[in-house]
mmCIF file of C-alpha atoms in Angstrom:
data_model
loop_
_atom_site.group_PDB
_atom_site.id
_atom_site.type_symbol
_atom_site.label_atom_id
_atom_site.label_comp_id
_atom_site.label_asym_id
_atom_site.label_seq_id
_atom_site.Cartn_x
_atom_site.Cartn_y
_atom_site.Cartn_z
ATOM 1 C CA VAL A 13 -86.981 135.036 99.843
ATOM 2 C CA ASP A 14 -83.754 132.819 99.200
ATOM 3 C CA VAL A 15 -83.248 134.164 95.668
ATOM 4 C CA LEU A 16 -80.161 132.548 95.854
ATOM 5 C CA GLY A 17 -81.623 129.010 96.466
ATOM 6 C CA ALA A 18 -84.345 129.576 94.191
ATOM 7 C CA MET A 19 -81.655 130.076 91.327
ATOM 8 C CA ASP A 20 -79.766 127.158 92.144
ATOM 9 C CA THR A 21 -82.701 124.390 92.412
ATOM 10 C CA ASP A 22 -85.315 126.320 89.621
ATOM 11 C CA VAL A 23 -84.072 125.554 86.492
ATOM 12 C CA ASP A 24 -87.174 127.676 85.160
ATOM 13 C CA PHE A 25 -85.339 130.104 86.990
ATOM 14 C CA ARG A 26 -82.974 130.863 86.062
ATOM 15 C CA ALA A 27 -83.449 130.051 82.476
ATOM 16 C CA LEU A 28 -85.760 133.232 83.038
ATOM 17 C CA TYR A 29 -82.758 135.121 85.131
ATOM 18 C CA GLY A 30 -80.461 134.868 81.760
ATOM 19 C CA GLU A 31 -83.618 135.468 79.109
ATOM 20 C CA VAL A 32 -84.095 139.077 80.950
ATOM 21 C CA GLN A 33 -79.872 139.643 80.977
ATOM 22 C CA ARG A 34 -80.200 138.745 77.657
ATOM 23 C CA LEU A 35 -83.133 141.040 76.489
ATOM 24 C CA LEU A 36 -81.811 143.613 78.793
ATOM 25 C CA GLY A 37 -78.044 143.538 77.989
ATOM 26 C CA ARG A 38 -76.645 143.382 81.339
ATOM 27 C CA PRO A 39 -76.036 141.420 83.963
ATOM 28 C CA ILE A 40 -78.479 142.399 86.626
ATOM 29 C CA HIS A 41 -78.117 141.811 90.707
ATOM 30 C CA SER A 42 -79.960 140.498 94.120
ATOM 31 C CA GLU A 43 -81.869 143.294 94.146
ATOM 32 C CA ASP A 44 -83.658 142.824 90.604
ATOM 33 C CA ARG A 45 -83.269 139.253 90.927
ATOM 34 C CA LYS A 46 -86.132 139.521 93.562
ATOM 35 C CA ILE A 47 -88.142 141.416 91.867
ATOM 36 C CA LEU A 48 -88.031 139.184 89.043
ATOM 37 C CA LEU A 49 -89.422 136.444 90.915
ATOM 38 C CA GLY A 50 -91.832 138.632 92.000
ATOM 39 C CA PHE A 51 -92.813 138.865 89.157
ATOM 40 C CA VAL A 52 -93.519 134.433 89.656
ATOM 41 C CA ASN A 53 -94.441 134.165 93.305
ATOM 42 C CA TYR A 54 -96.545 137.235 93.646
ATOM 43 C CA LEU A 55 -97.738 138.199 90.530
ATOM 44 C CA GLY A 56 -97.484 134.266 89.137
ATOM 45 C CA LEU A 57 -96.907 135.928 85.422
ATOM 46 C CA SER A 58 -95.002 133.134 83.588
ATOM 47 C CA ARG A 59 -92.011 132.884 81.882
ATOM 48 C CA GLU A 60 -93.176 133.968 78.520
ATOM 49 C CA VAL A 61 -95.255 136.567 79.232
ATOM 50 C CA ILE A 62 -92.198 138.406 81.202
ATOM 51 C CA SER A 63 -90.022 137.972 78.416
ATOM 52 C CA VAL A 64 -93.159 139.917 76.965
ATOM 53 C CA LEU A 65 -93.387 142.061 79.297
ATOM 54 C CA ILE A 66 -89.387 143.303 79.699
ATOM 55 C CA SER A 67 -89.747 143.963 75.514
ATOM 56 C CA TYR A 68 -92.162 145.998 75.301
ATOM 57 C CA CYS A 69 -90.919 148.485 78.081
ATOM 58 C CA ARG A 70 -87.600 147.822 76.727
ATOM 59 C CA GLU A 71 -89.176 149.176 73.199
ATOM 60 C CA LYS A 72 -91.520 151.860 74.955
ATOM 61 C CA ALA A 73 -87.870 153.380 76.619
ATOM 62 C CA ARG A 74 -86.694 153.020 73.141
ATOM 63 C CA GLN A 75 -89.836 155.353 71.636
ATOM 64 C CA GLN A 76 -89.287 157.588 74.610
ATOM 65 C CA GLY A 77 -85.398 158.849 73.303
ATOM 66 C CA LYS A 78 -83.756 156.718 76.429
ATOM 67 C CA ILE A 79 -80.890 155.151 75.851
ATOM 68 C CA LYS A 80 -79.828 152.963 78.263
ATOM 69 C CA PRO A 81 -82.558 149.898 78.750
ATOM 70 C CA PRO A 82 -85.189 150.341 81.718
ATOM 71 C CA THR A 83 -84.600 149.047 84.763
ATOM 72 C CA LEU A 84 -85.785 145.852 86.703
ATOM 73 C CA TYR A 85 -87.696 148.578 88.990
ATOM 74 C CA SER A 86 -89.328 150.692 86.411
ATOM 75 C CA ILE A 87 -90.694 147.238 85.386
ATOM 76 C CA GLU A 88 -91.925 145.962 88.025
ATOM 77 C CA LYS A 89 -94.405 149.018 87.945
ATOM 78 C CA GLU A 90 -95.569 148.328 84.763
ATOM 79 C CA ALA A 91 -95.805 144.983 85.582
ATOM 80 C CA TYR A 92 -98.311 145.479 88.506
ATOM 81 C CA ASN A 93 -100.193 147.493 86.163
ATOM 82 C CA TRP A 94 -100.538 144.430 84.335
ATOM 83 C CA ALA A 95 -101.647 142.569 86.798
ATOM 84 C CA GLU A 96 -104.499 145.092 87.974
ATOM 85 C CA ARG A 97 -105.516 144.600 84.665
ATOM 86 C CA GLY A 98 -105.423 140.776 84.457
ATOM 87 C CA ILE A 99 -102.657 140.554 82.036
ATOM 88 C CA ASP A 100 -100.885 136.910 82.695
ATOM 89 C CA THR A 101 -101.303 135.313 79.763
ATOM 90 C CA MET A 102 -99.503 135.941 76.199
ATOM 91 C CA GLU A 103 -102.768 136.673 74.643
ATOM 92 C CA GLU A 104 -103.746 139.290 76.575
ATOM 93 C CA ALA A 105 -100.641 140.704 76.938
ATOM 94 C CA ALA A 106 -100.669 140.679 73.065
ATOM 95 C CA ALA A 107 -103.930 142.043 72.915
ATOM 96 C CA PHE A 108 -102.540 144.792 75.343
ATOM 97 C CA ILE A 109 -99.865 146.012 74.010
ATOM 98 C CA HIS A 110 -101.925 145.537 70.320
ATOM 99 C CA ALA A 111 -104.317 148.360 72.189
ATOM 100 C CA GLN A 112 -101.319 150.723 73.131
ATOM 101 C CA ASN A 113 -99.427 150.409 69.724
ATOM 102 C CA LEU A 114 -102.808 151.224 68.073
ATOM 103 C CA ARG A 115 -103.281 154.628 70.306
ATOM 104 C CA ASN A 116 -99.558 155.745 70.025
ATOM 105 C CA SER A 117 -100.470 156.109 66.835
ATOM 106 C CA GLN A 118 -103.609 157.383 66.614
ATOM 107 C CA LEU A 119 -101.774 159.898 69.466
ATOM 108 C CA GLY A 120 -99.055 160.727 67.014
ATOM 109 C CA GLN A 121 -101.354 161.265 64.401
ATOM 110 C CA LEU A 122 -102.912 163.989 66.704
ATOM 111 C CA MET A 123 -99.454 165.291 67.434
ATOM 112 C CA GLU A 124 -98.933 165.525 64.319
ATOM 113 C CA THR A 125 -102.211 168.038 63.258
ATOM 114 C CA LEU A 126 -101.582 169.901 66.228
ATOM 115 C CA HIS A 127 -98.166 170.577 64.543
ATOM 116 C CA ILE A 128 -96.425 169.413 68.083
ATOM 117 C CA ARG A 129 -92.395 168.086 66.974
ATOM 118 C CA GLY A 130 -89.554 166.821 68.894
ATOM 119 C CA ARG A 131 -90.989 166.395 72.129
ATOM 120 C CA SER A 132 -93.883 164.631 73.759
ATOM 121 C CA LEU A 133 -96.901 165.745 75.761
ATOM 122 C CA THR A 134 -97.108 167.135 79.101
ATOM 123 C CA GLN A 135 -99.064 165.657 81.643
ATOM 124 C CA ALA A 136 -102.095 167.306 81.187
ATOM 125 C CA GLU A 137 -101.893 167.868 77.259
ATOM 126 C CA ASP A 138 -101.775 164.131 77.619
ATOM 127 C CA LYS A 139 -104.867 163.978 79.401
ATOM 128 C CA TYR A 140 -107.031 166.303 77.402
ATOM 129 C CA ALA A 141 -105.427 164.024 74.068
ATOM 130 C CA SER A 142 -106.185 160.537 75.963
ATOM 131 C CA ALA A 143 -110.030 162.264 76.282
ATOM 132 C CA TRP A 144 -110.570 163.394 72.551
ATOM 133 C CA LEU A 145 -108.632 160.139 71.403
ATOM 134 C CA GLU A 146 -111.661 157.824 73.541
ATOM 135 C CA MET A 147 -114.113 160.144 72.652
ATOM 136 C CA GLY A 148 -113.720 158.423 68.662
ATOM 137 C CA PHE A 149 -112.772 161.464 66.530
ATOM 138 C CA ASP A 150 -111.776 161.368 63.432
ATOM 139 C CA ASP A 151 -108.620 163.599 62.092
ATOM 140 C CA ALA A 152 -110.594 166.291 59.897
ATOM 141 C CA ALA A 153 -112.967 166.237 63.439
ATOM 142 C CA ILE A 154 -109.791 167.010 64.798
ATOM 143 C CA THR A 155 -108.642 169.592 62.456
ATOM 144 C CA MET A 156 -111.525 171.805 62.322
ATOM 145 C CA ALA A 157 -111.239 171.867 65.950
ATOM 146 C CA TYR A 158 -107.616 173.038 65.977
ATOM 147 C CA GLU A 159 -108.196 175.257 63.222
ATOM 148 C CA ARG A 160 -111.349 176.914 65.264
ATOM 149 C CA THR A 161 -109.574 177.123 68.158
ATOM 150 C CA CYS A 162 -106.386 178.564 66.398
ATOM 151 C CA LEU A 163 -108.568 181.123 64.663
ATOM 152 C CA ASN A 164 -110.585 182.288 67.332
ATOM 153 C CA THR A 165 -107.864 182.406 70.335
ATOM 154 C CA GLY A 166 -104.802 183.080 67.927
ATOM 155 C CA GLY A 167 -103.012 179.592 68.841
ATOM 156 C CA MET A 168 -103.233 176.326 70.522
ATOM 157 C CA ASN A 169 -105.036 176.695 73.540
ATOM 158 C CA TRP A 170 -106.273 173.247 74.860
ATOM 159 C CA ASN A 171 -108.772 174.148 77.508
ATOM 160 C CA TYR A 172 -111.210 175.733 74.345
ATOM 161 C CA MET A 173 -110.093 173.211 71.703
ATOM 162 C CA ASN A 174 -111.425 170.952 74.235
ATOM 163 C CA LYS A 175 -114.876 172.815 74.548
ATOM 164 C CA ILE A 176 -115.080 172.438 70.860
ATOM 165 C CA LEU A 177 -114.618 168.949 70.950
ATOM 166 C CA THR A 178 -116.145 168.151 74.703
ATOM 167 C CA ARG A 179 -119.123 169.947 72.794
ATOM 168 C CA TRP A 180 -119.284 168.125 69.449
ATOM 169 C CA ASN A 181 -118.883 164.850 71.553
ATOM 170 C CA GLU A 182 -122.392 166.068 73.781
ATOM 171 C CA ALA A 183 -123.561 166.417 70.259
ATOM 172 C CA GLY A 184 -122.986 163.487 68.382
ATOM 173 C CA LEU A 185 -120.755 164.777 65.846
ATOM 174 C CA ARG A 186 -117.672 162.689 66.015
ATOM 175 C CA THR A 187 -116.421 163.172 62.557
ATOM 176 C CA GLY A 188 -115.365 166.527 59.754
ATOM 177 C CA LYS A 189 -118.234 165.342 57.737
ATOM 178 C CA GLN A 190 -120.907 165.675 60.538
ATOM 179 C CA VAL A 191 -119.563 168.560 62.370
ATOM 180 C CA THR A 192 -119.937 170.536 58.262
ATOM 181 C CA GLU A 193 -123.526 168.964 58.521
ATOM 182 C CA GLY A 194 -124.080 170.393 62.548
ATOM 183 C CA ASP A 195 -123.030 173.458 60.874
ATOM 184 C CA ARG A 196 -125.094 173.615 58.239
ATOM 185 C CA LYS A 197 -127.920 173.155 60.200
ATOM 186 C CA ALA A 198 -126.548 175.692 63.361
ATOM 187 C CA VAL A 199 -125.620 178.463 60.694
ATOM 188 C CA PRO A 200 -128.425 180.979 59.265
ATOM 189 C CA THR A 201 -128.827 180.902 54.885
ATOM 190 C CA GLY A 202 -126.309 183.370 53.811
ATOM 191 C CA ALA A 203 -124.045 183.157 56.591
ATOM 192 C CA SER A 204 -122.230 180.178 55.879
ATOM 193 C CA GLY A 205 -118.311 181.235 56.612
ATOM 194 C CA GLU A 206 -119.670 182.740 59.933
ATOM 195 C CA LEU A 207 -120.159 181.529 63.356
ATOM 196 C CA GLY A 208 -123.394 180.450 64.673
ATOM 197 C CA GLN A 209 -125.423 182.821 67.598
ATOM 198 C CA ALA A 210 -124.563 179.200 69.928
ATOM 199 C CA GLU A 211 -121.060 178.809 68.780
ATOM 200 C CA LEU A 212 -120.367 182.488 69.707
ATOM 201 C CA GLU A 213 -121.849 182.965 72.964
ATOM 202 C CA ALA A 214 -120.006 179.197 74.046
ATOM 203 C CA ILE A 215 -116.448 181.198 72.556
ATOM 204 C CA ARG A 216 -117.510 184.384 74.921
ATOM 205 C CA ARG A 217 -117.718 181.731 77.896
ATOM 206 C CA VAL A 218 -114.339 179.483 77.331
ATOM 207 C CA LEU A 219 -112.597 182.937 76.908
ATOM 208 C CA GLN A 220 -114.689 185.145 80.445
ATOM 209 C CA GLU A 221 -113.908 180.401 82.165
ATOM 210 C CA GLY A 222 -109.673 182.157 81.077
#
């Protein structure tokens, strides 16, 4: 690909190149230009979608506490992610970013419930958290699962809490109200403050599994 030739003859590409430099706040060099041209020629992204993509990556880096703007190499990875998802219009890009912002908001609330502050989730923790969000639990159910985990294990245990939430999900209990009602059905009359036999057996199994 003759990048310099493309820049000289393609008015749209020159405009895109200038826009990207403005968004990143720095000049981009020949290898970066090749990546940028690949967005256009190989992935078929429009100038507008590329601008939204770069703005999204820049904001994502800022939220992660990074001082420097993202590199074109890291943006390229996200561009291929968008391509795999079929995101190549402004409408699809806007819908994707909205969904990501909603997930980030929900994840932030979940981390607050679990008293995780001042750090990001590890890859394993994020996998658990993402699964719980996909299951559709409300804040009350997450709080109840967390409290039971701490009560029964002496602290936060991701595997243990996942067993609780997975069991609730299989039983169709995804809100705090549903869990409370499920507890009333499972616990004998007069023992409302105690764990039912089924839950005690489940706890024993989890502790045996480590």
